[in-house]
Coordinates of C-alpha atoms in Angstrom, one line a residue:
X52 CA -32.1 186.8 138.8
X53 CA -32.0 183.8 136.4
X54 CA -30.7 184.7 132.9
X55 CA -30.1 182.4 130.0
X56 CA -26.8 182.4 127.9
X57 CA -26.3 180.3 124.8
X58 CA -23.1 178.7 123.4
X59 CA -22.6 175.4 121.4
X60 CA -23.1 172.2 123.4
X61 CA -20.2 169.8 122.9
X62 CA -20.5 167.1 125.4
X63 CA -23.8 165.5 126.8
X64 CA -24.9 166.0 130.3
X65 CA -25.9 168.7 133.1
X66 CA -23.8 170.3 135.4
X67 CA -24.8 172.6 138.2
X68 CA -22.1 174.2 140.4
X69 CA -20.2 177.4 141.2
X70 CA -17.9 179.1 138.7
X71 CA -14.2 178.9 139.1
X72 CA -11.9 180.5 136.4
X73 CA -8.9 178.9 134.6
X74 CA -5.6 180.4 136.0
X75 CA -4.6 183.5 134.1
X76 CA -2.1 183.2 131.2
X77 CA 1.7 184.0 131.6
X78 CA 2.3 187.6 131.4
X79 CA 4.7 188.9 128.7
X80 CA 8.3 188.8 129.7
X81 CA 10.2 192.0 129.7
X82 CA 12.0 193.2 126.5
X83 CA 15.4 193.8 128.2
X84 CA 18.7 193.1 126.4
X85 CA 21.4 190.7 127.9
X86 CA 25.0 190.8 127.7
X87 CA 26.5 188.9 124.8
X88 CA 28.5 186.8 127.1
X89 CA 25.2 185.5 128.5
X90 CA 23.8 184.3 125.2
X91 CA 25.0 180.8 125.5
X92 CA 23.8 180.3 129.1
X93 CA 20.3 181.7 128.1
X94 CA 20.4 179.5 125.2
X95 CA 21.0 176.4 127.5
X96 CA 18.2 177.5 129.5
X97 CA 15.7 177.6 126.9
X98 CA 16.6 174.2 125.8
X99 CA 16.4 172.9 129.2
X100 CA 12.8 174.5 129.6
X101 CA 11.7 173.2 126.2
X102 CA 12.7 169.7 127.0
X103 CA 11.1 169.8 130.5
X104 CA 7.8 171.1 128.9
X105 CA 7.9 168.3 126.3
X106 CA 8.6 165.7 129.0
X107 CA 5.8 167.0 131.1
X108 CA 3.4 166.8 128.2
X109 CA 4.3 163.2 127.3
X110 CA 4.0 162.2 131.1
X111 CA 0.3 163.9 131.3
X112 CA -0.3 161.9 128.0
X113 CA 0.9 158.6 129.3
X114 CA -1.4 159.2 132.4
X115 CA -4.7 160.2 130.6
X116 CA -4.0 157.7 127.7
X117 CA -6.6 157.3 124.6
X118 CA -7.3 160.3 122.5
X119 CA -5.8 162.6 125.0
X120 CA -2.4 160.9 124.8
X121 CA -2.1 161.5 121.0
X122 CA -3.2 165.2 121.2
X123 CA -0.6 165.6 124.1
X124 CA 2.2 164.0 122.3
X125 CA 1.4 166.2 119.3
X126 CA 1.9 169.1 121.3
X127 CA 5.2 167.8 122.8
X128 CA 6.7 167.7 119.3
X129 CA 5.2 171.3 118.7
X130 CA 7.3 172.2 121.7
X131 CA 10.5 170.6 120.2
X132 CA 10.1 171.9 116.8
X133 CA 13.6 172.6 115.5
X134 CA 12.8 175.7 113.4
X135 CA 11.1 177.2 116.5
X136 CA 14.3 176.3 118.5
X137 CA 16.4 177.7 116.1
X138 CA 14.5 181.0 116.0
X139 CA 14.6 181.1 119.8
X140 CA 18.3 180.7 119.7
X141 CA 18.7 183.4 117.2
X142 CA 16.9 185.9 119.0
X143 CA 19.0 185.1 122.1
X144 CA 22.1 185.5 120.2
X145 CA 21.3 189.2 119.3
X146 CA 20.3 190.2 122.9
X147 CA 17.0 188.5 124.1
X148 CA 16.4 186.7 127.4
X149 CA 15.7 183.0 127.1
X150 CA 11.9 183.9 128.2
X151 CA 11.6 186.8 125.9
X152 CA 13.3 184.8 122.8
X153 CA 10.7 182.0 123.6
X154 CA 7.8 184.4 123.8
X155 CA 8.8 186.5 120.5
X156 CA 9.6 183.3 118.4
X157 CA 5.9 181.6 119.3
X158 CA 4.4 185.0 118.5
X159 CA 6.3 185.2 115.3
X160 CA 5.1 181.7 114.4
X161 CA 1.8 182.3 115.3
X162 CA 1.1 185.3 113.4
X163 CA 2.5 183.6 110.4
X164 CA -0.1 180.8 110.8
X165 CA -2.9 183.3 111.1
X166 CA -2.0 185.8 108.4
X167 CA -1.6 182.8 106.0
X168 CA -5.0 181.7 106.7
X169 CA -3.8 178.2 107.2
X170 CA -5.9 175.4 108.6
X171 CA -3.1 174.9 111.3
X172 CA -4.3 178.3 112.9
X173 CA -7.0 176.0 114.5
X174 CA -4.1 174.8 116.7
X175 CA -3.1 178.4 117.8
X176 CA -4.6 177.6 121.5
X177 CA -2.4 174.6 121.7
X178 CA 0.7 176.5 120.5
X179 CA -0.1 179.4 123.2
X180 CA -0.3 176.8 125.8
X181 CA 3.0 175.4 124.9
X182 CA 4.7 178.8 125.1
X183 CA 3.0 179.7 128.2
X184 CA 4.3 176.6 130.0
X185 CA 8.0 177.4 128.7
X186 CA 7.7 180.8 129.6
X187 CA 6.4 180.2 133.2
X188 CA 9.1 177.5 133.4
X189 CA 11.9 180.2 132.7
X190 CA 10.3 182.8 134.9
X191 CA 9.7 180.4 138.1
X192 CA 6.1 181.1 138.4
X193 CA 3.1 178.5 138.7
X194 CA 2.0 176.9 135.4
X195 CA -1.2 178.2 133.9
X196 CA -4.0 175.6 134.6
X197 CA -7.2 174.6 136.5
X198 CA -7.9 176.1 139.7
X199 CA -7.0 174.5 142.9
X200 CA -10.4 173.5 144.8
X201 CA -11.4 170.8 147.3
X202 CA -15.2 171.4 146.1
X203 CA -16.6 170.6 142.8
X204 CA -17.0 173.5 140.4
X205 CA -17.9 174.4 136.6
X206 CA -14.6 175.5 134.9
X207 CA -14.6 178.8 132.9
X208 CA -11.8 179.5 130.3
X209 CA -11.0 181.5 127.2
X210 CA -10.1 178.2 125.8
X211 CA -9.0 174.8 127.1
X212 CA -5.6 173.5 126.0
X213 CA -5.3 169.9 125.8
X214 CA -3.0 169.4 128.5
X215 CA -5.4 170.7 131.0
X216 CA -8.4 169.2 129.4
X217 CA -6.8 165.6 129.5
X218 CA -6.3 165.5 133.1
X219 CA -9.5 167.1 134.5
X220 CA -10.7 165.2 137.3
X221 CA -14.6 164.7 136.6
X222 CA -15.1 164.3 140.5
X223 CA -14.3 168.1 140.8
X224 CA -14.9 169.5 137.5
X225 CA -18.6 169.1 136.9
X226 CA -18.6 170.9 133.4
X227 CA -16.7 173.5 131.5
X228 CA -17.5 176.4 129.5
X229 CA -15.3 178.2 127.1
X230 CA -15.5 181.7 125.2
X231 CA -13.7 180.0 122.2
X232 CA -13.3 176.8 120.5
X233 CA -16.0 174.7 118.3
X234 CA -17.7 171.5 118.3
X235 CA -14.7 169.7 116.6
X236 CA -11.8 171.5 118.7
X237 CA -9.5 169.3 120.8
X238 CA -11.2 170.5 123.9
X239 CA -14.5 169.2 122.6
X240 CA -13.5 165.9 121.5
X241 CA -11.7 165.2 124.9
X242 CA -14.7 166.5 127.0
X243 CA -16.7 163.9 125.0
X244 CA -14.2 161.1 125.8
X245 CA -14.2 162.4 129.4
X246 CA -17.9 162.3 129.9
X247 CA -17.8 166.0 131.2
X248 CA -20.7 168.2 130.3
X249 CA -19.2 171.1 128.1
X250 CA -20.4 174.3 126.3
X251 CA -18.0 176.2 123.9
X252 CA -18.1 179.3 121.8
X253 CA -19.9 181.3 124.7
X254 CA -19.0 185.1 124.2
X255 CA -18.6 186.7 127.4
X256 CA -18.2 183.5 129.7
X257 CA -15.2 185.1 131.2
X258 CA -17.2 188.0 132.6
X259 CA -19.1 185.5 134.8
X260 CA -18.0 186.3 138.3
X261 CA -16.2 183.8 140.5
X262 CA -18.7 181.9 142.8
X263 CA -21.6 182.6 140.6
X264 CA -23.9 179.5 140.4
X265 CA -24.5 178.4 136.8
X266 CA -26.5 175.3 135.3
X267 CA -24.7 173.8 132.1
X268 CA -26.6 171.9 129.8
X269 CA -24.0 170.2 127.4
X270 CA -26.8 168.9 125.0
X271 CA -28.4 172.1 124.2
X272 CA -25.5 174.6 125.0
X273 CA -27.7 176.7 127.3
X274 CA -26.2 178.2 130.5
X275 CA -28.5 179.5 133.2
X276 CA -26.9 182.0 135.4
X277 CA -28.3 182.0 139.0
X278 CA -30.8 179.2 138.1
X279 CA -34.1 179.2 140.1
X280 CA -34.9 176.4 142.6
X281 CA -37.4 175.4 139.8
X282 CA -34.9 175.4 137.0
X283 CA -32.6 173.5 139.0
X284 CA -35.2 170.7 140.0
X285 CA -36.2 170.7 136.3
X286 CA -32.5 170.0 135.1
X287 CA -31.7 167.5 137.8
X288 CA -34.9 165.3 136.9
X289 CA -34.1 165.3 133.3
X290 CA -30.6 164.4 134.2
X291 CA -31.8 161.7 136.4
X292 CA -34.4 160.4 133.8
X293 CA -31.7 160.4 131.1
X294 CA -29.4 158.4 133.3
X295 CA -32.3 155.7 134.1
X296 CA -32.7 155.4 130.3
X297 CA -29.1 155.0 129.6
X298 CA -29.1 152.3 132.3
X299 CA -32.0 150.5 130.9
X300 CA -30.9 150.6 127.2
X301 CA -28.5 147.7 126.3
X302 CA -27.6 145.6 123.0
X303 CA -27.4 146.6 119.3
X304 CA -28.4 149.9 118.2
X305 CA -32.0 149.8 116.5
X306 CA -35.2 151.8 116.4
X307 CA -38.0 150.8 118.3
X308 CA -39.5 148.8 115.4
X309 CA -36.3 146.9 115.2
X310 CA -34.4 148.7 112.2
X311 CA -31.0 148.0 112.8
X312 CA -28.5 150.9 113.0
X313 CA -25.2 149.5 114.4
X314 CA -23.4 152.0 116.8
X315 CA -19.8 151.8 116.4
X316 CA -16.8 153.5 118.1
X317 CA -14.3 156.2 116.9
X318 CA -10.9 155.2 118.2
X319 CA -7.3 156.7 117.8
X320 CA -5.3 153.6 119.0
X321 CA -5.4 150.6 121.3
X322 CA -5.7 152.9 124.4
X323 CA -9.2 153.9 123.2
X324 CA -10.5 150.4 123.2
X325 CA -11.4 149.3 126.7
X326 CA -14.0 152.4 126.9
X327 CA -15.5 151.4 123.4
X328 CA -15.8 147.8 124.6
X329 CA -17.4 149.0 128.0
X330 CA -19.9 151.2 126.1
X331 CA -21.3 148.2 124.0
X332 CA -19.6 149.4 120.7
X333 CA -20.5 146.9 118.1
X334 CA -17.3 147.7 116.5
X335 CA -15.1 150.3 115.3
X336 CA -16.5 152.9 112.7
X337 CA -13.4 155.0 112.6
X338 CA -10.1 153.8 113.7
X339 CA -7.6 156.9 113.1
X340 CA -4.1 155.5 112.4
X341 CA -2.3 158.8 112.5
X342 CA -1.1 158.3 116.1
X343 CA 1.3 155.8 114.9
X344 CA 2.7 158.2 112.4
X345 CA 2.9 161.3 114.6
X346 CA 5.6 159.7 116.9
X347 CA 8.1 160.9 114.3
X348 CA 7.3 163.2 111.9
X349 CA 10.5 162.5 109.9
X350 CA 9.8 158.9 109.0
X351 CA 7.0 156.5 108.7
X352 CA 6.7 153.4 111.4
X353 CA 8.1 150.2 110.3
X354 CA 5.7 147.4 108.9
X355 CA 6.2 145.4 112.4
X356 CA 5.1 148.4 114.6
X357 CA 1.8 148.9 112.5
X358 CA 0.9 145.3 112.4
X359 CA 1.2 145.1 116.3
X360 CA -0.7 148.4 116.8
X361 CA -3.5 147.4 114.5
X362 CA -3.9 143.7 115.7
X363 CA -4.6 144.9 119.3
X364 CA -7.6 146.9 118.2
X365 CA -8.8 144.1 115.9
X366 CA -8.6 141.6 118.4
X367 CA -10.8 143.6 120.8
X368 CA -13.6 142.9 118.2
X369 CA -14.2 139.4 117.3
X370 CA -16.9 138.9 114.7
X371 CA -17.3 143.0 114.7
X372 CA -16.8 145.3 112.1
X373 CA -13.4 147.4 112.3
X374 CA -13.3 150.3 109.6
X375 CA -9.8 151.6 109.4
X376 CA -8.9 155.1 107.9
X377 CA -5.4 154.8 106.2
X378 CA -3.2 157.7 107.1
X379 CA -4.8 161.3 107.0
X380 CA -1.6 163.5 106.9
X381 CA -1.5 167.1 105.9
X382 CA -3.4 170.2 107.2
X383 CA -3.1 170.1 111.0
X384 CA -1.2 167.1 111.0
X385 CA 1.9 167.9 108.9
X386 CA 4.6 165.1 108.5
X387 CA 8.1 166.0 107.4
X388 CA 8.3 163.0 105.2
X389 CA 5.1 163.3 103.4
X390 CA 3.5 166.7 103.3
X391 CA 4.9 169.6 101.4
X392 CA 6.2 172.4 104.0
X393 CA 5.3 175.5 101.7
X394 CA 1.6 175.1 100.7
X395 CA -0.3 178.6 101.3
X396 CA -3.4 176.6 102.4
X397 CA -2.8 173.1 103.6
X398 CA -6.5 172.4 104.2
X399 CA -6.9 172.7 100.3
X400 CA -3.8 171.2 99.2
X401 CA -2.1 167.8 99.6
X402 CA -3.6 166.1 102.1
X403 CA -5.1 162.7 103.0
X404 CA -5.4 160.2 100.0
X405 CA -3.5 163.2 97.9
X406 CA -0.5 162.6 100.2
X407 CA -0.5 158.9 100.2
X408 CA -0.8 158.6 96.4
X409 CA 2.3 160.8 96.1
X410 CA 4.1 158.4 98.4
X411 CA 2.8 155.0 97.5
X412 CA 5.3 153.2 99.3
X413 CA 3.9 154.5 102.5
X414 CA 0.4 153.5 101.5
X415 CA 1.7 150.1 100.4
X416 CA 3.2 149.4 103.7
X417 CA 0.2 150.4 105.6
X418 CA -2.0 148.2 103.7
X419 CA 0.0 145.4 103.9
X420 CA 0.5 145.9 107.4
X421 CA -3.3 145.9 107.8
X422 CA -3.6 142.7 105.9
X423 CA -1.3 140.8 108.1
X424 CA -2.7 142.2 111.4
X425 CA -6.3 140.6 110.2
X426 CA -4.7 137.4 109.4
X427 CA -6.4 134.5 111.4
X428 CA -8.9 136.8 113.0
X429 CA -12.6 136.6 112.7
X430 CA -12.9 140.4 112.6
X431 CA -14.6 142.3 109.7
X432 CA -11.8 144.5 108.6
X433 CA -12.8 147.5 106.2
X434 CA -10.3 150.2 105.2
X435 CA -11.0 153.5 103.8
X436 CA -9.2 156.5 102.3
X437 CA -9.8 160.0 103.4
X438 CA -10.3 163.0 101.2
X439 CA -11.8 161.1 98.3
X440 CA -12.6 164.0 95.7
X441 CA -14.1 161.8 92.7
X442 CA -14.0 158.5 90.9
X443 CA -10.5 158.6 90.0
X444 CA -9.4 158.8 93.6
X445 CA -11.6 156.1 94.6
X446 CA -10.2 154.1 91.7
X447 CA -6.7 154.7 92.7
X448 CA -7.2 153.8 96.3
X449 CA -9.1 150.6 95.3
X450 CA -6.4 149.7 93.0
X451 CA -3.6 150.2 95.8
X452 CA -5.7 148.0 98.0
X453 CA -5.8 145.1 95.4
X454 CA -2.1 145.3 94.7
X455 CA -1.3 145.0 98.5
X456 CA -3.2 141.9 98.7
X457 CA -5.9 143.3 101.2
X458 CA -9.0 140.8 101.4
X459 CA -10.8 143.5 103.4
X460 CA -13.7 145.8 102.0
X461 CA -12.5 149.2 100.7
X462 CA -14.1 152.3 101.0
X463 CA -14.4 156.1 100.6
X464 CA -14.9 158.9 103.3
X465 CA -17.3 161.7 102.0
X466 CA -15.7 165.0 103.3
X467 CA -15.7 167.0 100.2
X468 CA -18.9 168.3 98.5
X469 CA -17.8 166.8 95.2
X470 CA -17.7 163.3 96.7
X471 CA -21.5 163.5 97.9
X472 CA -22.5 165.2 94.6
X473 CA -20.9 162.1 92.7
X474 CA -21.5 159.5 95.4
X475 CA -22.8 157.0 93.0
X476 CA -20.0 157.3 90.8
X477 CA -17.5 156.8 93.6
X478 CA -19.4 153.7 94.6
X479 CA -18.7 152.2 91.1
X480 CA -15.2 151.9 92.6
X481 CA -15.7 151.2 96.4
X482 CA -17.8 149.0 98.6
X483 CA -18.8 151.4 101.1
X484 CA -19.2 155.2 102.1
X485 CA -18.4 156.9 105.5
X486 CA -19.4 160.5 105.9
X487 CA -16.9 162.5 108.0
X488 CA -19.1 165.4 108.7
X489 CA -16.7 167.6 110.5
X490 CA -14.4 168.1 107.3
X491 CA -17.7 167.9 105.3
X492 CA -19.2 170.9 107.0
X493 CA -15.8 172.8 106.9
X494 CA -15.7 172.5 103.0
X495 CA -19.2 172.9 102.3
X496 CA -19.4 176.5 104.1
X497 CA -15.9 177.6 103.9
X498 CA -15.8 177.5 107.8
X499 CA -12.6 176.4 109.6
X500 CA -13.7 173.6 112.0
X501 CA -11.3 175.1 114.7
X502 CA -12.7 178.7 114.9
X503 CA -15.2 179.6 117.1
X504 CA -16.3 182.9 115.2
X505 CA -17.8 180.4 112.5
X506 CA -19.2 177.7 114.7
X507 CA -22.7 178.2 113.4
X508 CA -21.5 177.1 110.3
X509 CA -20.0 173.9 111.8
X510 CA -23.3 173.0 113.1
X511 CA -24.1 169.5 111.7
X512 CA -27.9 170.2 111.8
X513 CA -27.3 172.8 108.9
X514 CA -29.7 171.7 106.3
X515 CA -27.3 172.1 103.5
X516 CA -25.1 169.4 105.4
X517 CA -28.1 166.8 105.7
X518 CA -28.7 167.5 102.0
X519 CA -25.3 166.1 101.4
X520 CA -25.9 163.3 103.6
X521 CA -28.9 162.4 102.1
X522 CA -27.5 162.2 98.7
X523 CA -24.7 160.1 99.8
X524 CA -27.1 157.6 101.8
X525 CA -29.6 157.4 98.7
X526 CA -26.7 156.7 96.3
X527 CA -25.3 154.0 98.5
X528 CA -29.0 152.3 98.6
X529 CA -29.0 152.7 94.9
X530 CA -26.0 150.6 94.5
X531 CA -26.8 148.1 97.4
X532 CA -24.0 149.4 99.4
X533 CA -23.5 150.9 103.0
X534 CA -23.1 154.3 104.2
X535 CA -22.1 155.5 107.6
X536 CA -21.5 158.5 109.4
X537 CA -18.3 158.6 111.5
X538 CA -18.0 162.5 112.1
X539 CA -19.0 164.2 115.5
X540 CA -22.7 164.6 114.1
X541 CA -23.3 160.7 115.3
X542 CA -22.8 161.6 118.9
X543 CA -25.8 164.0 118.9
X544 CA -28.6 161.5 120.0
X545 CA -31.5 163.6 118.3
X546 CA -29.4 163.9 115.1
X547 CA -28.5 160.3 115.2
X548 CA -32.2 159.8 114.7
X549 CA -32.4 162.2 111.7
X550 CA -29.3 160.6 110.2
X551 CA -31.2 157.1 110.5
X552 CA -34.2 158.8 108.6
X553 CA -32.0 160.1 106.0
X554 CA -30.7 156.5 105.2
X555 CA -27.6 156.2 107.0
X556 CA -26.6 152.6 107.8
X557 CA -24.3 152.9 110.7
X558 CA -23.2 155.3 113.4
X559 CA -19.8 156.0 114.9
X560 CA -19.0 158.3 117.6
X561 CA -16.9 158.5 120.9
X562 CA -17.6 155.8 123.4
X563 CA -19.1 158.1 125.6
X564 CA -22.0 158.9 123.3
X565 CA -22.9 155.4 122.4
X566 CA -25.2 154.9 125.4
X567 CA -27.2 158.3 124.9
X568 CA -27.5 157.4 121.1
X569 CA -28.8 154.0 121.7
X570 CA -31.3 155.1 124.4
X571 CA -32.6 157.7 122.0
X572 CA -32.9 155.8 118.8
X573 CA -34.7 153.0 120.7
X574 CA -37.5 155.4 121.4
X575 CA -38.8 156.1 117.6
X576 CA -39.6 154.1 115.0
X577 CA -37.8 154.5 111.4
X578 CA -40.9 156.0 110.1
X579 CA -40.6 158.6 112.8
X580 CA -36.9 159.2 112.0
X581 CA -37.9 159.7 108.2
X582 CA -40.3 162.3 109.2
X583 CA -38.0 164.0 111.4
X584 CA -35.3 164.1 108.7
X585 CA -37.7 165.5 105.9
X586 CA -38.9 168.2 108.4
X587 CA -35.4 169.2 109.1
X588 CA -34.4 169.3 105.5
X589 CA -37.4 171.6 104.9
X590 CA -35.9 174.3 107.0
X591 CA -33.3 177.1 106.3
X592 CA -31.2 177.2 109.4
X593 CA -29.7 174.9 111.8
X594 CA -31.6 175.8 114.8
X595 CA -35.0 175.5 112.9
X596 CA -33.9 172.0 111.8
X597 CA -33.3 171.0 115.2
X598 CA -36.7 172.4 116.5
X599 CA -38.6 170.7 113.4
X600 CA -36.9 167.4 114.1
X601 CA -37.8 167.8 117.7
X602 CA -41.3 168.8 117.1
X603 CA -41.9 165.6 114.8
X604 CA -40.3 163.2 117.6
X605 CA -42.2 164.6 120.2
X606 CA -45.5 164.3 118.5
X607 CA -46.1 168.1 118.4

């Protein structure tokens, strides 16, 4: 009998197939004492296992490329954390086996993060995966991972670690469903990059029996268990129609009456550029530069290394717009040379622009490298600062850009409610705004963007969030300046129409979402988008806002 479940849709598309469950996690190793004379040998085993797992993660990243590579390299750094390794060796020295020492050291670090309420708690799934891989290697058992199957299936898991998500074979994994995670988790971001339909934050997903046929709608978050023939035909027909619409839609982003909304790509480095170009991106709306800095947490990359990486991206978009976000360190991206190690809540501490203003040499080098990378190129370079709170922040960044001789436009990200509320003041110092809706939602609702339990508050359809977007767009219009969205909200085709109606001037998203957004925007006039935006803002919940906008656009 057909039943319907609802999670959070995070990657467009429809998948219909049999359920297969992720391999079980590594069992807890026995807590047995080892003789003192074996301690040195066990410490050596632990070090070898750590290095082997780190090397495997890096190799997987090299194979996957793009966004996945940066995520997996960050996991490899997690595995090799010197403080964690020192804790492992201390535990072995007082009688733990290598596997037990690893298990307990990681458990202690995990508990510390959770109890402190840190933003880094959002990376617990990544930490658990690293631990499981090291312990599995020490125990000589198979690594946890995707099931071995010759037939296509829908993957079910408690959560998916980046190492698993990065190498999913879309020919076999039709889609995936997780019990935990949120719309901005690593799994969600990588699913969108792969173009695999995905639903997260679905309570009880693990109770779906192996072999059960389910239909997954990655747009709505609906899961149909044992769907009827009629439901399957309906979903397959809708998917076919959507595919045809995508193929027919080409060219710049615009509404049906010709109002231009440039569609840009979010990229994490040169590896993401080919997919963006293939999707028809009109430029880059968010170039995350952290990938260069995460390679070595103890020192910043040289100016020469930065110039080469930036130029590789800039050259791919001649005459296009490339918006670069300067280093956004802190919170879940700590750097030893830049961010404080003892903050009780790093997400509310010294992160983003605050870190850079405390280390002006790092900011100066990056801005100089960007200026040199753009020399002689026809690209329209724009540079923006993360975590701008007020006009003073905006002025400090603008002054730094001028001092570095940067000829590009400079702007501010709106990720803090104060920046949206005082957007017009900030625009007296900078030339454009870019809304980071993931962090803006997190700070507006006091809801950690990585915690599935509060995912409803991370929904970009929340009317309060739409109000802040509208305030920012209105301020930009009043100043004759631009206001884009580079958060994951832009990847929702229906919401993209609402954002256009709110006055947003450009949309930036993962490359895989661009065709969906382009095709949907082209169906409606700007006036329809404006009416849909007004209807959404007049509601009191994300679900009501979505339904209200849909009703307007469908003519109901």
